[in-house]
Coordinates of C-alpha atoms in Angstrom, one line a residue:
M4 CA 0.0 0.0 0.0
L5 CA 2.7 2.5 1.0
G6 CA 4.8 1.5 -2.0
R7 CA 1.9 1.9 -4.4
S8 CA 1.1 5.3 -2.9
Y9 CA 4.6 6.5 -3.2
K10 CA 4.8 5.4 -6.8
L11 CA 1.6 7.3 -7.6
R12 CA 2.4 10.3 -5.5
Q13 CA 2.2 12.8 -8.5
A14 CA -1.3 11.6 -9.3
V15 CA -2.3 11.7 -5.6
N16 CA -1.0 15.3 -5.3
L17 CA -2.8 16.4 -8.4
F18 CA -6.1 14.9 -7.1
L19 CA -5.8 16.6 -3.8
A20 CA -5.1 19.9 -5.4
S21 CA -8.2 19.8 -7.6
A22 CA -10.7 17.8 -5.4
D23 CA -12.0 20.8 -3.5
E24 CA -13.0 22.6 -6.7
L25 CA -14.5 19.4 -8.2
Y26 CA -16.2 17.9 -5.2
G27 CA -16.2 20.5 -2.4
P28 CA -14.7 19.8 1.1
I29 CA -14.0 16.3 2.1
T30 CA -16.2 16.6 5.2
T31 CA -18.2 19.1 7.1
I32 CA -18.4 19.3 10.9
R33 CA -21.8 20.4 12.3
R34 CA -22.8 21.2 15.8
N35 CA -26.5 21.7 16.8
G36 CA -27.3 21.8 13.1
W37 CA -24.9 24.6 12.3
V38 CA -21.8 24.2 10.2
T39 CA -18.8 24.8 12.4
K40 CA -16.0 23.7 10.1
R41 CA -15.3 22.5 6.6
I42 CA -12.3 20.4 6.1
P43 CA -10.9 20.7 2.5
W44 CA -9.1 18.0 0.6
T45 CA -5.9 20.1 0.6
A46 CA -5.6 19.6 4.3
F47 CA -4.3 16.1 3.4
S48 CA -1.7 17.4 0.9
L49 CA 1.7 15.9 1.3
K50 CA 5.0 17.8 0.8
A51 CA 8.0 16.2 -0.8
S52 CA 9.5 15.6 2.6
D53 CA 6.3 13.8 3.7
W54 CA 6.5 11.5 0.7
E55 CA 10.1 10.6 1.5
R56 CA 9.0 9.7 5.1
I57 CA 6.4 7.4 3.6
N58 CA 9.0 5.8 1.4
D59 CA 11.3 5.3 4.4
T60 CA 8.5 3.6 6.3
R61 CA 7.8 1.4 3.3
S62 CA 11.5 0.4 3.2
V63 CA 11.5 -0.7 6.9
I64 CA 8.2 -2.5 6.6
A65 CA 9.3 -4.2 3.4
D66 CA 12.0 -6.1 5.3
A67 CA 9.3 -7.7 7.5
D68 CA 7.1 -8.5 4.4
D69 CA 10.1 -10.2 2.8
L70 CA 10.5 -12.3 5.9
Q71 CA 6.8 -13.3 5.7
Q72 CA 7.1 -14.3 2.1
H73 CA 9.8 -16.8 2.9
F74 CA 7.1 -19.0 4.5
S75 CA 4.3 -18.4 1.9
D76 CA 4.5 -21.7 0.1
E77 CA 1.7 -24.2 0.0
K78 CA 3.6 -27.1 -1.6
R79 CA 7.2 -27.0 -0.2
P80 CA 8.5 -27.2 3.4
T81 CA 9.8 -23.9 4.8
V82 CA 11.0 -24.8 8.2
F83 CA 14.6 -24.5 7.0
C84 CA 13.9 -20.8 6.1
A85 CA 13.4 -19.8 9.8
I86 CA 17.0 -19.2 10.9
P87 CA 18.2 -17.5 7.6
A88 CA 15.1 -15.4 7.3
F89 CA 15.3 -14.1 10.9
E90 CA 19.0 -13.3 10.4
E91 CA 18.4 -11.5 7.1
I92 CA 15.8 -9.1 8.6
Q93 CA 18.0 -8.6 11.7
T94 CA 20.9 -7.6 9.4
A95 CA 18.7 -5.3 7.4
W96 CA 17.3 -3.5 10.4
E97 CA 20.6 -3.2 12.1
A98 CA 22.0 -1.6 9.0
K99 CA 19.0 0.9 8.9
Q100 CA 19.5 1.6 12.6
R101 CA 23.0 2.9 11.8
C102 CA 22.0 4.8 8.7
P103 CA 21.4 8.6 9.2
R104 CA 18.5 8.4 6.7
F105 CA 16.5 6.3 9.3
T106 CA 17.4 8.4 12.4
L107 CA 13.7 9.3 12.8
Y108 CA 12.7 5.6 13.0
Q109 CA 15.5 4.3 15.3
S110 CA 13.2 3.8 18.3
A111 CA 10.7 1.8 16.2
I112 CA 13.5 -0.2 14.6
C113 CA 15.0 -0.9 18.0
S114 CA 11.7 -2.2 19.3
G115 CA 11.4 -4.4 16.2
L116 CA 14.9 -5.8 16.8
D117 CA 14.0 -6.6 20.4
K118 CA 10.9 -8.5 19.4
L119 CA 12.9 -10.4 16.7
G120 CA 15.6 -11.2 19.3
K121 CA 12.9 -12.6 21.7
Y122 CA 11.7 -15.2 19.2
Y123 CA 15.2 -15.8 17.7
N124 CA 16.5 -16.9 21.1
R125 CA 13.8 -19.5 21.3
F126 CA 15.5 -21.4 18.4
D127 CA 17.9 -22.6 21.1
D128 CA 15.1 -24.7 22.6
K129 CA 14.0 -26.2 19.2
P130 CA 16.8 -28.3 17.5
V131 CA 14.4 -29.0 14.7
Y132 CA 15.3 -25.7 13.1
I133 CA 19.0 -26.6 13.0
L134 CA 18.3 -30.0 11.7
A135 CA 16.0 -28.7 9.0
L136 CA 18.7 -26.3 7.9
V137 CA 21.4 -29.0 7.8
L138 CA 19.2 -31.3 5.9
H139 CA 18.8 -28.7 3.2
P140 CA 21.6 -29.6 0.7
Y141 CA 22.2 -25.9 -0.2
Y142 CA 22.9 -24.8 3.4
K143 CA 24.1 -27.9 5.4
I144 CA 26.5 -27.0 8.2
D145 CA 28.4 -24.4 6.1
Y146 CA 25.8 -21.7 6.7
I147 CA 26.0 -22.1 10.5
K148 CA 29.8 -22.0 10.4
M149 CA 29.9 -18.8 8.3
Q150 CA 27.1 -17.0 10.1
W151 CA 27.7 -18.1 13.7
G152 CA 31.4 -18.8 13.7
G153 CA 33.5 -21.7 14.9
A154 CA 36.6 -22.4 16.8
E155 CA 38.6 -19.5 15.2
E156 CA 35.9 -16.9 16.0
Q157 CA 35.6 -18.3 19.5
A158 CA 39.3 -17.8 20.0
Q159 CA 39.2 -14.3 18.6
A160 CA 36.3 -13.3 20.9
R161 CA 38.0 -14.7 24.0
T162 CA 41.2 -12.8 23.1
A163 CA 39.1 -9.7 22.8
G164 CA 37.9 -10.2 26.3
N165 CA 34.8 -12.4 26.1
P166 CA 35.5 -15.5 28.2
N167 CA 32.0 -16.8 27.5
A168 CA 32.4 -16.9 23.8
V169 CA 30.8 -20.1 22.2
N170 CA 31.9 -22.2 19.4
W171 CA 28.5 -22.2 17.7
H172 CA 29.6 -24.6 14.9
D173 CA 30.5 -27.1 17.6
E174 CA 27.2 -26.6 19.4
A175 CA 25.3 -27.2 16.2
M176 CA 27.3 -30.3 15.5
K177 CA 26.3 -31.7 18.9
V178 CA 22.7 -31.2 18.0
I179 CA 23.1 -33.0 14.7
E180 CA 25.2 -35.8 16.1
S181 CA 22.7 -36.4 18.9
A182 CA 19.9 -36.7 16.5
M183 CA 21.8 -38.9 14.1
E184 CA 22.8 -41.3 17.0
E185 CA 19.2 -41.5 18.2
Y186 CA 17.7 -42.3 14.9
W187 CA 20.5 -44.6 13.9
N188 CA 20.0 -46.6 17.1
E189 CA 16.3 -46.8 16.5
S190 CA 16.8 -48.0 13.0
E191 CA 19.2 -50.7 14.3
E192 CA 16.8 -51.9 16.9
A193 CA 14.0 -52.1 14.3
T194 CA 16.2 -54.1 12.0
T195 CA 17.3 -56.5 14.8
K196 CA 13.6 -57.1 15.8
S197 CA 12.7 -57.6 12.2
R198 CA 15.4 -60.3 11.8
A199 CA 14.4 -61.9 15.1
T200 CA 10.8 -62.3 14.2
R201 CA 11.4 -63.4 10.6
L202 CA 10.8 -67.2 10.7
P203 CA 11.9 -69.3 7.7
T204 CA 8.9 -70.8 6.0
S205 CA 9.1 -73.9 3.8
P206 CA 7.5 -73.7 0.4
S207 CA 5.1 -76.5 1.3
A208 CA 3.9 -74.7 4.4
A209 CA 3.3 -71.6 2.4
G210 CA 1.4 -73.5 -0.2
L211 CA 3.8 -72.5 -2.9
Q212 CA 5.2 -74.8 -5.6
C213 CA 8.9 -73.8 -5.8
P214 CA 12.2 -75.6 -5.3
I215 CA 13.1 -76.5 -1.7
E216 CA 15.7 -74.2 -0.1
S217 CA 18.8 -76.3 0.5
E218 CA 21.0 -75.9 3.5
F219 CA 23.6 -74.0 1.4
D220 CA 20.8 -71.7 0.1
R221 CA 19.9 -70.8 3.6
H222 CA 23.6 -70.4 4.5
R223 CA 24.3 -68.1 1.6
R224 CA 21.2 -66.0 2.3
I225 CA 22.4 -65.5 5.9
L226 CA 25.9 -64.6 4.8
I227 CA 24.5 -61.9 2.5
E228 CA 22.3 -60.4 5.3
Q229 CA 25.3 -60.5 7.7
A230 CA 27.6 -58.8 5.2
S231 CA 25.0 -56.0 4.6
H232 CA 24.5 -55.4 8.3
K233 CA 28.3 -55.5 8.9
G234 CA 28.9 -52.9 6.2
M235 CA 26.4 -50.5 7.8
Q236 CA 27.9 -51.1 11.3
T237 CA 31.5 -50.6 9.9
M238 CA 30.6 -47.2 8.5
G239 CA 28.4 -46.1 11.3
W240 CA 26.5 -42.8 11.5
P241 CA 29.7 -40.6 12.0
A242 CA 31.0 -41.7 8.7
E243 CA 27.7 -41.2 7.0
L244 CA 27.4 -37.8 8.6
C245 CA 30.8 -36.8 7.4
Q246 CA 30.1 -38.0 3.9
Y247 CA 26.9 -36.0 3.7
L248 CA 28.4 -32.8 5.1
N249 CA 31.4 -32.9 2.8
D250 CA 29.3 -33.6 -0.3
L251 CA 28.5 -30.2 -2.1
P252 CA 26.1 -30.9 -4.9
R253 CA 26.2 -28.3 -7.7
D254 CA 22.6 -28.7 -8.8
V255 CA 20.9 -27.3 -5.7
T256 CA 19.4 -23.9 -4.9
K257 CA 18.0 -22.4 -1.7
D258 CA 14.5 -22.3 -3.2
M259 CA 14.5 -25.9 -4.3
D260 CA 12.0 -28.6 -3.1
V261 CA 13.9 -30.3 -0.3
V262 CA 11.5 -33.2 -0.1
Q263 CA 11.8 -33.9 -3.8
W264 CA 15.6 -33.8 -3.6
W265 CA 15.6 -36.3 -0.8
S266 CA 13.2 -38.6 -2.6
V267 CA 15.9 -38.9 -5.3
S268 CA 18.9 -38.9 -3.0
F269 CA 17.4 -41.3 -0.5
F270 CA 19.9 -44.1 -1.2
L271 CA 23.0 -41.8 -1.3
F272 CA 22.6 -40.8 2.3
F273 CA 20.4 -43.5 3.7
P274 CA 20.7 -42.9 7.4
F275 CA 19.5 -39.3 7.0
S276 CA 16.2 -40.6 5.6
Y277 CA 15.1 -41.3 9.1
L278 CA 15.3 -37.5 9.9
I279 CA 13.1 -36.5 7.0

């Protein structure tokens, strides 16, 4: 609305300048049946400086509108957008807060940043936002390391006098590793139970007409299952995690459909499928 008004400001000014002659005053105030005041259209005329204030307000509000648009998708998941979107608007408003052009709005911008900070800090209690970000092949852990910092940034902050500086990359990795270990163990338990309850059935018992499984047939089948299980155990979730984080596919964008990508890449990073 503000942007549209600013774009049509010449037409708005022309209308206000001629509306009194064409239509009379915009409103008439009466008291006890007597006209006490006529308010003309020109009372709402805006000077060039007024229009610039409107444009400045539009610029500040537009940042919040852009944040909202990140989540306006009916077909694709948008949880991964939460952290980057909040950080984008924080960066934009902090820059405006330092800009002389927006001095008049610093109090409002400061209140907005305080409100953003209140909800941003709640991300610490919800690991799902970090996991959703890492599971996006465009961002992974690289976004967190760049934006939040790692061991090097922690050392610099402590040297500068902040003994409580945190290695945020390490903290994020703890969240990821905890989730991987949990889901990996659950999948292992499910696989073990499945093997334990799987009873061999003879063809005759099943009512099927097929060759009888020989002793070697059964032995070979067991060897194949054991080899497959041993391979998964040998690699383990740490190796799978390292493989995924170090893989940087070129054909991904931040606006891609993450679910669609994982449906195709399911077998490349199998353990991560439990997190989707």
